[in-house]
CSV table of C-alpha atoms in Angstrom, one decimal:
chain,number,residue,atom,x,y,z
A,1,MET,CA,14.1,16.6,-2.7
A,2,ILE,CA,12.5,18.4,0.1
A,3,GLY,CA,14.3,20.7,2.5
A,4,PHE,CA,14.6,21.1,6.2
A,5,LYS,CA,11.5,23.2,6.6
A,6,GLN,CA,9.1,20.7,4.9
A,7,THR,CA,10.7,17.8,6.8
A,8,PHE,CA,10.4,19.7,10.1
A,9,ALA,CA,6.7,20.6,9.3
A,10,ALA,CA,5.8,17.0,8.5
A,11,MET,CA,7.6,15.6,11.6
A,12,PHE,CA,6.1,18.2,13.8
A,13,LYS,CA,2.6,17.5,12.5
A,14,GLU,CA,3.0,13.8,13.3
A,15,LYS,CA,4.7,14.2,16.7
A,16,SER,CA,2.5,16.9,18.0
A,17,ARG,CA,-0.4,14.5,17.8
A,18,THR,CA,1.1,12.6,20.7
A,19,THR,CA,1.7,15.8,22.6
A,20,ARG,CA,-1.9,17.0,22.2
A,21,LEU,CA,-3.2,13.6,23.2
A,22,SER,CA,-1.0,13.3,26.3
A,23,LEU,CA,-1.8,16.9,27.3
A,24,GLY,CA,-5.5,16.3,26.9
A,25,ILE,CA,-5.6,13.2,29.0
A,26,GLU,CA,-3.4,14.8,31.7
A,27,ALA,CA,-5.4,18.1,31.8
A,28,ILE,CA,-8.7,16.2,32.2
A,29,PHE,CA,-7.2,14.0,35.0
A,30,ILE,CA,-5.8,17.1,36.8
A,31,LEU,CA,-9.1,19.0,36.4
A,32,LEU,CA,-11.1,16.1,37.8
A,33,ILE,CA,-8.8,15.8,40.8
A,34,SER,CA,-8.8,19.6,41.5
A,35,LEU,CA,-12.6,19.6,41.2
A,36,TYR,CA,-13.0,16.6,43.5
A,37,PHE,CA,-10.9,18.2,46.3
A,38,GLY,CA,-12.3,21.7,45.6
A,39,ILE,CA,-15.9,20.5,45.8
A,40,ARG,CA,-15.3,18.3,48.8
A,41,TYR,CA,-13.3,20.8,50.9
A,42,GLY,CA,-14.2,24.1,49.3
A,43,PHE,CA,-12.1,25.9,46.7
A,44,GLY,CA,-9.3,27.9,48.3
A,45,SER,CA,-9.2,25.8,51.5
A,46,ASP,CA,-6.0,24.2,52.8
A,47,SER,CA,-7.3,20.7,52.3
A,48,ALA,CA,-8.1,21.4,48.6
A,49,GLY,CA,-4.3,21.9,48.3
A,50,ILE,CA,-4.0,18.1,48.3
A,51,GLY,CA,-5.4,18.4,44.7
A,52,ILE,CA,-2.5,20.7,43.8
A,53,GLY,CA,0.0,18.3,45.3
A,54,ILE,CA,-1.4,15.4,43.3
A,55,ALA,CA,-1.5,17.6,40.2
A,56,ALA,CA,2.2,18.5,40.7
A,57,THR,CA,3.1,14.8,41.1
A,58,VAL,CA,1.1,13.9,38.0
A,59,ILE,CA,2.8,16.6,36.0
A,60,PHE,CA,6.2,15.5,37.2
A,61,CYS,CA,5.6,11.8,36.3
A,62,VAL,CA,4.0,12.6,32.9
A,63,GLY,CA,6.9,15.0,32.2
A,64,ILE,CA,9.5,12.2,32.8
A,65,TRP,CA,7.4,9.8,30.7
A,66,TYR,CA,7.1,12.4,27.9
A,67,GLN,CA,10.8,13.0,27.8
A,68,ILE,CA,11.4,9.2,27.3
A,69,ASP,CA,8.6,9.1,24.7
A,70,VAL,CA,10.2,12.0,22.7
A,71,ILE,CA,13.5,10.0,22.6
A,72,MET,CA,11.7,6.8,21.6
A,73,ALA,CA,9.7,8.7,18.9
A,74,ALA,CA,12.9,10.1,17.5
A,75,TYR,CA,14.3,6.5,17.3
A,76,ARG,CA,11.1,5.2,15.7
A,77,VAL,CA,11.2,7.9,13.0
A,78,ASN,CA,14.9,7.1,12.2
A,79,ARG,CA,14.1,3.4,11.8
A,80,SER,CA,10.7,3.8,10.0
A,81,GLN,CA,10.5,2.7,6.4
A,82,THR,CA,7.8,5.3,5.8
A,83,TRP,CA,10.0,8.1,7.0
A,84,ARG,CA,13.2,6.9,5.4
A,85,GLN,CA,11.7,6.8,2.0
A,86,VAL,CA,11.2,10.6,2.1
A,87,PRO,CA,13.6,12.3,-0.3
A,88,VAL,CA,15.6,14.5,2.1
A,89,THR,CA,19.3,14.6,3.0
A,90,ALA,CA,20.4,12.6,6.1
A,91,GLY,CA,21.6,15.8,7.8
A,92,ASN,CA,18.2,17.6,7.4
A,93,PHE,CA,16.3,14.5,8.4
A,94,LEU,CA,18.3,14.1,11.6
A,95,THR,CA,18.2,17.7,12.5
A,96,ALA,CA,14.5,17.9,11.9
A,97,ASN,CA,14.0,14.8,14.0
A,98,VAL,CA,16.0,16.2,17.0
A,99,LEU,CA,14.5,19.7,16.8
A,100,THR,CA,10.9,18.5,16.5
A,101,GLY,CA,11.5,16.4,19.6
A,102,LEU,CA,12.8,19.5,21.4
A,103,VAL,CA,10.0,21.8,20.2
A,104,THR,CA,7.3,19.4,21.2
A,105,ALA,CA,8.9,19.0,24.6
A,106,VAL,CA,9.0,22.7,25.0
A,107,ILE,CA,5.3,23.0,24.1
A,108,PHE,CA,4.6,20.2,26.5
A,109,ALA,CA,6.5,21.9,29.3
A,110,LEU,CA,4.8,25.3,28.7
A,111,ALA,CA,1.3,23.7,28.6
A,112,ASN,CA,2.1,21.9,31.8
A,113,LEU,CA,3.1,25.2,33.4
A,114,LEU,CA,-0.2,26.7,32.3
A,115,ILE,CA,-2.2,23.7,33.6
A,116,PHE,CA,-0.5,24.1,37.0
A,117,VAL,CA,-1.1,27.8,37.1
A,118,ILE,CA,-4.8,27.1,36.4
A,119,THR,CA,-5.0,24.7,39.3
A,120,LEU,CA,-3.6,27.4,41.5
A,121,LEU,CA,-6.2,30.0,40.4
A,122,PRO,CA,-8.8,29.2,43.1
A,123,PHE,CA,-6.1,29.8,45.8
A,124,ILE,CA,-4.9,33.0,44.2
A,125,PHE,CA,-8.4,34.4,43.9
A,126,GLY,CA,-9.7,32.8,47.1
A,127,GLY,CA,-7.3,35.0,49.0
A,128,GLU,CA,-5.4,32.1,50.6
A,129,MET,CA,-2.2,33.0,48.8
A,130,ARG,CA,-1.0,36.5,50.0
A,131,ILE,CA,2.0,38.3,48.8
A,132,ASP,CA,4.1,39.6,51.7
A,133,SER,CA,5.2,43.2,50.9
A,134,GLN,CA,8.2,42.8,53.2
A,135,ALA,CA,9.3,39.7,51.3
A,136,VAL,CA,8.9,41.6,48.0
A,137,ALA,CA,11.1,44.4,49.3
A,138,THR,CA,13.8,42.0,50.4
A,139,PHE,CA,13.6,40.1,47.1
A,140,GLN,CA,13.6,43.2,44.8
A,141,PRO,CA,17.4,43.6,44.4
A,142,TYR,CA,17.7,40.0,43.3
A,143,VAL,CA,14.9,39.9,40.7
A,144,SER,CA,17.3,40.7,37.8
A,145,SER,CA,19.8,38.0,38.9
A,146,ILE,CA,17.0,35.4,39.4
A,147,SER,CA,15.5,36.2,36.0
A,148,ASN,CA,18.9,35.9,34.4
A,149,TRP,CA,19.5,32.6,36.0
A,150,LEU,CA,16.1,31.4,35.0
A,151,LEU,CA,16.7,32.3,31.4
A,152,TYR,CA,20.1,30.7,31.6
A,153,MET,CA,18.8,27.5,33.1
A,154,THR,CA,16.0,27.4,30.5
A,155,LEU,CA,18.6,27.7,27.7
A,156,PHE,CA,20.8,25.2,29.3
A,157,ALA,CA,17.9,22.7,29.7
A,158,LEU,CA,17.0,23.1,26.0
A,159,VAL,CA,20.6,22.5,24.8
A,160,SER,CA,20.9,19.6,27.3
A,161,PHE,CA,17.7,18.0,26.1
A,162,ALA,CA,18.8,18.2,22.4
A,163,GLY,CA,22.0,16.5,23.6
A,164,ASP,CA,19.9,13.9,25.4
A,165,ILE,CA,18.0,13.0,22.3
A,166,CYS,CA,21.3,12.7,20.3
A,167,PHE,CA,22.9,10.7,23.1
A,168,TRP,CA,20.2,8.1,23.3
A,169,LEU,CA,19.8,8.0,19.5
A,170,LEU,CA,23.5,7.3,19.2
A,171,ILE,CA,23.3,4.5,21.8
A,172,THR,CA,20.2,2.8,20.6
A,173,GLU,CA,21.1,3.1,16.9
A,174,SER,CA,24.6,1.8,17.6
A,175,ALA,CA,22.9,-1.2,19.2
A,176,SER,CA,20.8,-1.7,16.0
A,177,VAL,CA,23.8,-1.4,13.7
A,178,LEU,CA,25.8,-3.9,15.8
A,179,GLY,CA,22.8,-6.2,15.8
A,180,ASP,CA,22.5,-6.0,12.0
A,181,PHE,CA,26.1,-6.2,11.0
A,182,LEU,CA,28.1,-7.7,13.7
A,183,PRO,CA,29.7,-10.8,12.1
A,184,LEU,CA,28.9,-13.0,15.1
A,185,LYS,CA,26.1,-15.2,16.0
A,186,GLY,CA,24.1,-16.1,19.1
A,187,ARG,CA,25.5,-15.5,22.6
A,188,THR,CA,28.9,-14.3,21.4
A,189,SER,CA,27.1,-11.6,19.4
A,190,LYS,CA,25.0,-10.5,22.3
A,191,PHE,CA,28.1,-10.4,24.6
A,192,ALA,CA,30.1,-8.5,22.1
A,193,LYS,CA,27.2,-6.1,21.6
A,194,ALA,CA,26.9,-5.5,25.4
A,195,VAL,CA,30.6,-4.9,25.8
A,196,ILE,CA,30.8,-2.4,22.9
A,197,LEU,CA,27.7,-0.5,24.1
A,198,LEU,CA,29.0,-0.3,27.7
A,199,ALA,CA,32.3,1.0,26.3
A,200,LEU,CA,30.4,3.6,24.1
A,201,LEU,CA,28.4,4.7,27.2
A,202,ALA,CA,31.6,5.1,29.2
A,203,LEU,CA,33.3,7.0,26.4
A,204,LEU,CA,30.4,9.4,25.9
A,205,SER,CA,30.1,10.1,29.6
A,206,TRP,CA,33.9,10.6,29.9
A,207,GLY,CA,33.6,12.9,26.8
A,208,SER,CA,31.1,15.1,28.5
A,209,SER,CA,33.5,16.1,31.3
A,210,SER,CA,36.6,16.2,29.1
A,211,ILE,CA,34.9,18.6,26.7
A,212,LEU,CA,34.0,20.9,29.6
A,213,GLY,CA,37.7,20.9,30.8
A,214,ALA,CA,38.9,21.5,27.2
A,215,VAL,CA,36.5,24.4,26.6
A,216,ILE,CA,37.4,26.1,29.9
A,217,ARG,CA,41.2,25.7,29.1
A,218,MET,CA,40.7,27.0,25.6
A,219,VAL,CA,38.7,30.0,26.7
A,220,SER,CA,41.0,30.9,29.6
A,221,ASN,CA,44.0,30.9,27.3
A,222,SER,CA,42.3,32.8,24.5
A,223,GLY,CA,42.6,36.2,26.3
A,224,PHE,CA,39.2,37.1,25.0
A,225,ASP,CA,36.7,38.9,27.3
A,226,PHE,CA,34.1,36.3,28.0
A,227,ASN,CA,32.2,38.2,30.7
A,228,PHE,CA,28.8,37.5,29.1
A,229,VAL,CA,25.6,38.9,30.5
A,230,ILE,CA,22.0,38.6,29.5
A,231,ASP,CA,19.7,41.5,30.3
A,232,ASN,CA,16.5,42.8,28.8
A,233,THR,CA,18.4,44.1,25.8
A,234,GLY,CA,20.0,40.8,24.9
A,235,LEU,CA,23.3,39.1,25.3
A,236,HIS,CA,26.4,41.2,25.9
A,237,THR,CA,30.0,41.0,26.9
A,238,SER,CA,32.1,43.5,28.8
A,239,GLN,CA,29.4,44.5,31.3
A,240,THR,CA,29.1,44.3,35.0
A,241,ASP,CA,28.2,41.0,36.4
A,242,LEU,CA,24.5,40.5,37.0
A,243,GLY,CA,24.8,37.2,38.8
A,244,LEU,CA,25.9,34.9,36.0
A,245,PRO,CA,29.6,34.0,36.4
A,246,VAL,CA,31.7,33.4,33.4
A,247,ILE,CA,31.8,29.7,34.3
A,248,SER,CA,28.1,29.3,33.6
A,249,TRP,CA,28.6,30.4,30.0
A,250,LEU,CA,31.6,28.2,29.7
A,251,TYR,CA,29.4,25.3,30.8
A,252,MET,CA,26.9,26.3,28.2
A,253,LEU,CA,29.6,26.5,25.5
A,254,ALA,CA,30.9,23.1,26.5
A,255,GLU,CA,27.4,21.7,26.4
A,256,LEU,CA,27.0,23.1,22.9
A,257,VAL,CA,30.3,21.6,21.7
A,258,TYR,CA,29.3,18.3,23.3
A,259,VAL,CA,25.9,18.3,21.6
A,260,ALA,CA,27.5,19.2,18.2
A,261,ILE,CA,29.9,16.2,18.7
A,262,LEU,CA,27.0,13.9,19.6
A,263,TRP,CA,25.1,15.1,16.6
A,264,ALA,CA,28.0,14.5,14.3
A,265,ALA,CA,28.6,11.0,15.7
A,266,GLU,CA,24.9,10.2,15.4
A,267,TYR,CA,24.9,11.5,11.8
A,268,PHE,CA,27.7,9.2,10.9
A,269,VAL,CA,26.0,6.1,12.4
A,270,PHE,CA,22.6,7.1,10.9
A,271,LYS,CA,24.0,7.8,7.4
A,272,LYS,CA,26.3,4.8,7.2
A,273,GLY,CA,24.6,2.0,9.2
A,274,VAL,CA,21.0,2.6,10.3
A,275,GLU,CA,18.6,0.6,8.2
A,276,ALA,CA,14.9,1.2,8.0
A,277,LYS,CA,12.9,-1.6,9.7
A,278,LYS,CA,11.1,-3.9,7.4
B,1,MET,CA,17.6,5.6,-21.4
B,2,LYS,CA,18.6,3.8,-18.3
B,3,THR,CA,16.4,4.2,-15.2
B,4,LEU,CA,18.4,1.8,-13.0
B,5,GLU,CA,22.0,0.6,-13.2
B,6,ILE,CA,23.4,-1.7,-10.5
B,7,LYS,CA,27.1,-2.8,-10.7
B,8,ASP,CA,28.7,-5.5,-8.6
B,9,LEU,CA,26.3,-5.1,-5.7
B,10,SER,CA,26.9,-7.3,-2.6
B,11,TYR,CA,25.0,-7.1,0.6
B,12,HIS,CA,25.8,-9.1,3.8
B,13,LYS,CA,24.1,-9.1,7.2
B,14,ASN,CA,25.4,-10.9,10.3
B,15,SER,CA,27.9,-12.9,8.1
B,16,LYS,CA,25.0,-14.0,6.0
B,17,THR,CA,25.1,-13.3,2.2
B,18,ILE,CA,21.9,-11.6,1.1
B,19,LEU,CA,23.0,-10.4,-2.3
B,20,GLU,CA,26.2,-11.3,-4.2
B,21,ARG,CA,27.7,-9.5,-7.2
B,22,VAL,CA,24.4,-8.3,-8.6
B,23,ASN,CA,24.5,-6.5,-12.0
B,24,LEU,CA,21.3,-5.2,-13.4
B,25,THR,CA,20.3,-2.5,-15.9
B,26,LEU,CA,16.6,-1.5,-16.5
B,27,GLU,CA,15.5,0.8,-19.3
B,28,ALA,CA,12.9,3.5,-18.9
B,29,GLY,CA,9.3,2.7,-19.5
B,30,LYS,CA,9.5,-1.1,-18.9
B,31,ILE,CA,7.3,-3.2,-16.6
B,32,VAL,CA,9.7,-5.7,-15.0
B,33,ALA,CA,8.9,-8.7,-12.9
B,34,LEU,CA,11.5,-9.4,-10.2
B,35,VAL,CA,11.0,-13.1,-9.4
B,36,GLY,CA,12.6,-15.7,-7.2
B,37,ALA,CA,11.7,-18.0,-4.3
B,38,ASN,CA,11.1,-16.8,-0.8
B,39,GLY,CA,14.3,-15.5,0.7
B,40,ALA,CA,16.1,-15.1,-2.6
B,41,GLY,CA,16.8,-11.4,-1.9
B,42,LYS,CA,14.1,-9.6,-3.9
B,43,THR,CA,12.9,-7.4,-1.0
B,44,SER,CA,16.5,-6.7,0.0
B,45,LEU,CA,17.4,-5.7,-3.6
B,46,MET,CA,14.5,-3.2,-3.6
B,47,ARG,CA,15.5,-1.9,-0.2
B,48,VAL,CA,19.1,-1.3,-1.3
B,49,ILE,CA,17.8,0.5,-4.5
B,50,ALA,CA,15.5,2.7,-2.3
B,51,GLY,CA,18.3,3.5,0.1
B,52,LEU,CA,16.7,1.7,3.0
B,53,ALA,CA,19.4,-0.9,3.5
B,54,LYS,CA,22.9,0.0,4.3
B,55,GLN,CA,26.5,-1.3,4.3
B,56,TYR,CA,26.3,-2.8,0.8
B,57,LYS,CA,29.2,-2.8,-1.7
B,58,GLY,CA,29.0,-1.8,-5.3
B,59,SER,CA,27.1,1.0,-7.0
B,60,VAL,CA,23.4,1.7,-7.5
B,61,GLU,CA,22.3,4.5,-9.8
B,62,VAL,CA,18.7,5.7,-10.4
B,63,CYS,CA,18.4,8.1,-13.3
B,64,GLY,CA,22.1,8.6,-13.1
B,65,GLU,CA,22.0,9.5,-9.4
B,66,ALA,CA,24.2,7.4,-7.1
B,67,ASP,CA,23.8,9.3,-3.9
B,68,GLU,CA,21.5,7.4,-1.5
B,69,ASP,CA,19.6,10.4,-0.4
B,70,ARG,CA,19.2,12.1,-3.8
B,71,ARG,CA,18.1,9.0,-5.6
B,72,LYS,CA,15.0,8.7,-3.3
B,73,GLN,CA,13.4,11.6,-5.2
B,74,TYR,CA,13.0,9.4,-8.3
B,75,ILE,CA,11.6,6.3,-6.4
B,76,ALA,CA,8.1,5.5,-5.3
B,77,MET,CA,8.1,2.3,-3.3
B,78,THR,CA,5.3,0.4,-1.5
B,79,ASP,CA,5.3,0.8,2.2
B,80,SER,CA,3.4,-1.1,4.9
B,81,LEU,CA,2.3,2.3,6.5
B,82,SER,CA,3.4,1.0,9.9
B,83,ALA,CA,4.3,4.6,10.9
B,84,PHE,CA,0.5,5.3,11.1
B,85,ARG,CA,-1.7,4.1,13.8
B,86,ASP,CA,-4.9,2.2,13.0
B,87,SER,CA,-7.0,5.2,14.1
B,88,ARG,CA,-5.6,7.4,11.4
B,89,LYS,CA,-7.8,8.1,8.3
B,90,ILE,CA,-6.8,7.6,4.7
B,91,LYS,CA,-6.8,11.4,4.3
B,92,ASP,CA,-4.3,11.8,7.1
B,93,VAL,CA,-1.9,9.5,5.2
B,94,ALA,CA,-2.5,11.5,2.0
B,95,ASP,CA,-1.8,14.7,3.9
B,96,PHE,CA,1.6,13.2,5.0
B,97,TYR,CA,2.4,12.2,1.4
B,98,ARG,CA,1.4,15.6,0.1
B,99,LEU,CA,3.7,17.2,2.6
B,100,VAL,CA,6.8,15.1,2.0
B,101,TYR,CA,6.6,14.2,-1.7
B,102,PRO,CA,6.6,17.2,-4.1
B,103,ASP,CA,5.5,14.9,-6.9
B,104,PHE,CA,2.3,13.8,-5.2
B,105,ASP,CA,-0.7,14.5,-7.4
B,106,ASP,CA,-4.0,15.2,-5.4
B,107,LYS,CA,-6.3,14.7,-8.4
B,108,GLN,CA,-4.7,11.4,-9.3
B,109,PHE,CA,-4.9,10.2,-5.8
B,110,ALA,CA,-8.7,11.1,-5.7
B,111,ASP,CA,-9.1,9.3,-9.0
B,112,ILE,CA,-7.3,6.1,-7.9
B,113,LEU,CA,-9.2,6.0,-4.6
B,114,GLU,CA,-12.4,6.2,-6.5
B,115,PHE,CA,-11.3,3.5,-8.9
B,116,MET,CA,-10.3,1.3,-6.0
B,117,ASN,CA,-13.6,2.0,-4.2
B,118,LEU,CA,-11.9,3.5,-1.2
B,119,ASN,CA,-13.1,6.4,0.9
B,120,GLU,CA,-10.6,8.9,2.3
B,121,ASP,CA,-12.5,9.1,5.6
B,122,GLU,CA,-12.0,5.4,6.3
B,123,ARG,CA,-9.6,4.5,9.1
B,124,LEU,CA,-6.6,2.3,8.5
B,125,GLY,CA,-7.7,-0.1,11.2
B,126,SER,CA,-11.0,-0.7,9.4
B,127,LEU,CA,-9.3,-1.7,6.1
B,128,SER,CA,-9.0,-5.4,5.1
B,129,LYS,CA,-5.6,-6.7,3.8
B,130,GLY,CA,-6.8,-6.2,0.2
B,131,MET,CA,-8.1,-2.7,0.8
B,132,LYS,CA,-4.8,-1.7,2.5
B,133,GLU,CA,-2.8,-3.0,-0.4
B,134,LYS,CA,-5.1,-1.0,-2.8
B,135,LEU,CA,-4.5,2.1,-0.7
B,136,ILE,CA,-0.7,1.5,-0.8
B,137,ILE,CA,-0.9,1.2,-4.6
B,138,ALA,CA,-3.0,4.4,-4.8
B,139,LEU,CA,-0.4,6.3,-2.7
B,140,VAL,CA,2.5,5.0,-4.8
B,141,PHE,CA,0.9,5.8,-8.2
B,142,SER,CA,-0.2,9.2,-7.1
B,143,ARG,CA,3.4,10.2,-7.3
B,144,LYS,CA,5.1,11.1,-10.6
B,145,ALA,CA,8.2,8.9,-10.0
B,146,LYS,CA,10.7,7.6,-12.5
B,147,LEU,CA,11.0,4.2,-10.8
B,148,TYR,CA,8.2,2.4,-9.1
B,149,LEU,CA,9.1,-0.5,-6.8
B,150,LEU,CA,6.2,-2.8,-5.7
B,151,ASP,CA,7.3,-5.3,-3.2
B,152,GLU,CA,4.9,-8.3,-3.3
B,153,PRO,CA,1.8,-6.2,-3.8
B,154,PHE,CA,-0.5,-9.2,-4.2
B,155,SER,CA,0.4,-11.2,-1.0
B,156,GLY,CA,-2.8,-12.0,0.9
B,157,VAL,CA,-4.9,-10.2,-1.7
B,158,ASP,CA,-8.0,-11.8,-3.3
B,159,ALA,CA,-8.3,-12.3,-7.1
B,160,MET,CA,-10.7,-9.3,-7.6
B,161,SER,CA,-8.4,-6.9,-5.8
B,162,ARG,CA,-5.4,-8.3,-7.7
B,163,LYS,CA,-7.1,-7.5,-11.0
B,164,LYS,CA,-7.9,-3.9,-9.8
B,165,ILE,CA,-4.3,-3.4,-8.7
B,166,ILE,CA,-2.9,-4.6,-12.0
B,167,LYS,CA,-5.4,-2.4,-13.9
B,168,SER,CA,-4.4,0.6,-11.8
B,169,MET,CA,-0.7,0.0,-12.6
B,170,LEU,CA,-1.4,0.1,-16.3
B,171,LEU,CA,-3.7,3.1,-16.0
B,172,TRP,CA,-1.6,5.4,-13.9
B,173,LYS,CA,2.0,4.4,-14.6
B,174,PRO,CA,3.7,7.3,-16.4
B,175,GLU,CA,4.8,6.1,-19.9
B,176,GLU,CA,8.5,6.8,-19.3
B,177,ALA,CA,8.6,5.4,-15.8
B,178,THR,CA,9.9,1.9,-15.0
B,179,LEU,CA,7.9,-0.4,-12.9
B,180,VAL,CA,9.4,-3.3,-10.9
B,181,ILE,CA,7.1,-5.8,-9.3
B,182,SER,CA,8.5,-8.4,-7.1
B,183,ASP,CA,6.6,-11.6,-6.6
B,184,HIS,CA,7.0,-15.4,-6.6
B,185,VAL,CA,3.7,-16.0,-8.3
B,186,LEU,CA,3.6,-14.8,-11.9
B,187,ASP,CA,0.0,-15.8,-13.0
B,188,GLU,CA,-1.6,-12.4,-12.7
B,189,ILE,CA,1.2,-10.2,-14.0
B,190,ALA,CA,2.6,-12.4,-16.7
B,191,PRO,CA,0.5,-10.8,-19.5
B,192,VAL,CA,1.5,-7.2,-18.7
B,193,ILE,CA,5.3,-7.5,-18.2
B,194,ASP,CA,8.0,-6.6,-20.6
B,195,GLU,CA,10.9,-8.1,-18.8
B,196,VAL,CA,11.7,-10.8,-16.2
B,197,VAL,CA,14.6,-10.7,-13.8
B,198,LEU,CA,15.2,-13.9,-11.9
B,199,ILE,CA,17.0,-13.8,-8.5
B,200,LYS,CA,18.5,-17.1,-7.5
B,201,LYS,CA,21.4,-17.9,-5.2
B,202,HIS,CA,21.6,-14.2,-4.1
B,203,SER,CA,22.2,-12.9,-7.6
B,204,VAL,CA,20.6,-12.1,-10.9
B,205,LEU,CA,20.5,-15.5,-12.6
B,206,GLU,CA,18.6,-14.4,-15.7
B,207,GLN,CA,17.3,-11.2,-17.3
B,208,ARG,CA,15.1,-11.9,-20.3
B,209,SER,CA,12.6,-10.0,-22.3
B,210,ALA,CA,9.0,-11.4,-21.9
B,211,GLU,CA,8.6,-11.3,-25.7
B,212,GLU,CA,11.6,-13.6,-26.2
B,213,ILE,CA,10.2,-16.1,-23.7
B,214,ARG,CA,6.8,-16.0,-25.4
B,215,ALA,CA,8.4,-16.4,-28.8
B,216,GLU,CA,10.0,-19.6,-27.6
B,217,GLN,CA,6.4,-20.9,-27.3
B,218,GLU,CA,6.8,-21.0,-23.5
B,219,SER,CA,4.7,-19.3,-20.9
B,220,ILE,CA,6.6,-17.0,-18.5
B,221,GLU,CA,5.4,-19.2,-15.6
B,222,GLU,CA,6.8,-22.3,-17.2
B,223,TRP,CA,10.0,-20.6,-18.0
B,224,TYR,CA,10.3,-19.5,-14.3
B,225,GLU,CA,9.4,-22.9,-12.9
B,226,GLY,CA,12.0,-24.5,-15.1
B,227,PHE,CA,14.7,-23.0,-12.9
B,228,TYR,CA,13.3,-24.8,-9.9
B,229,GLU,CA,12.6,-28.2,-11.3
B,230,GLY,CA,13.9,-31.0,-9.1
B,231,GLU,CA,14.4,-28.6,-6.2
B,232,GLU,CA,11.3,-29.6,-4.1
């Protein structure tokens, strides 16, 4: 038997090939566009900014496509005979699959940020982008709050994306299980499958809001001090508010609970019903 | 010592019976031919044993291990390698096997590749059907498993490649390991098998020792064909 670390390493190695390939193609495309507009209108000129606009649009579109691809890749791994022969427990397999999807997406996002910053460099060094000292002074008191919010939003995005992977795995794999084992044939089977999937979709969406309500109620009645804050020394409670209201952390907690429930449901479906494709 | 023990196994999909009340025990060290017509359930039986098929009833134990996840550690089964793109090289696939199978033996893999006249720098897309089948066999026998499951390893493979595959099975199968080969054509493997298991009507119809069949002055092919006489 192999453990989580080896499974994660093997999955990461396979999945990161797609990440590298997508990033390479995207980077070359953006570089060519930036060069074209830069050479035509002069680097640092306003018109060369069209290249940045196009680069941003390309990054946005590729980002959306990549998120879908991560979910599809997770599904393919769960259904692959090659992967399913690997001697690992279902829990470790599923966790490694979800986390490798998340990690490759994070790498993809960071690399895209870097690509975008590189496209901005001619403007920064060309002197077209100036930092207004008055604006900096006005902004200064809010820097800490903004950085806290950014950190919070990043954490929230990570948890949500892990939840997204579990959510779509659960939906697509439930469809596979119904397709494989539903004791009906032809149109009746398809109709029953569609009804069950719609019901599942509605249930999961309803579950999301209900869990948030339940977590907030539970926390408010607990009497515990949930005044969390993040600063440069880490996560604390019982400190003065730096711009992140308690409700934000309750949202985070609710999201975590929801992701845990989705993972558990997906584990059950995966373990009990998802066959490897022939 | 028992390598495989199946009790009362039934497997249904979409109200269709695939396997019904299968009981089968295989001893360690044997080479077993799993035979039956197309659609008899040979592949499904192997997939159930390997933990790739779900929702079956009954029990399946490999080396005394009934848990689906845990019994995979004892099994090496042929795979179509569909998880790998055609642009991937043989050495990439070997890297994957090395990473996920602790019993993968590098030296043995190199030896089998050499025996099969395969080069690890070749891309999967450039391999013919026979060469790919040889690669799959090389990957399977580079593992030190207790139970080898070869699902129709000769389909679409020319006579020379078939001979190579059979020779490699005999050369690299660990003595105490059990080898199960599913096929509906027995010509090539008949001389090397110890036991025959016939799947018919979704269940094990016969399990006979090859020696017994041969002792009855009958070839294994004739014995097998006898079950299908008048069923054209």
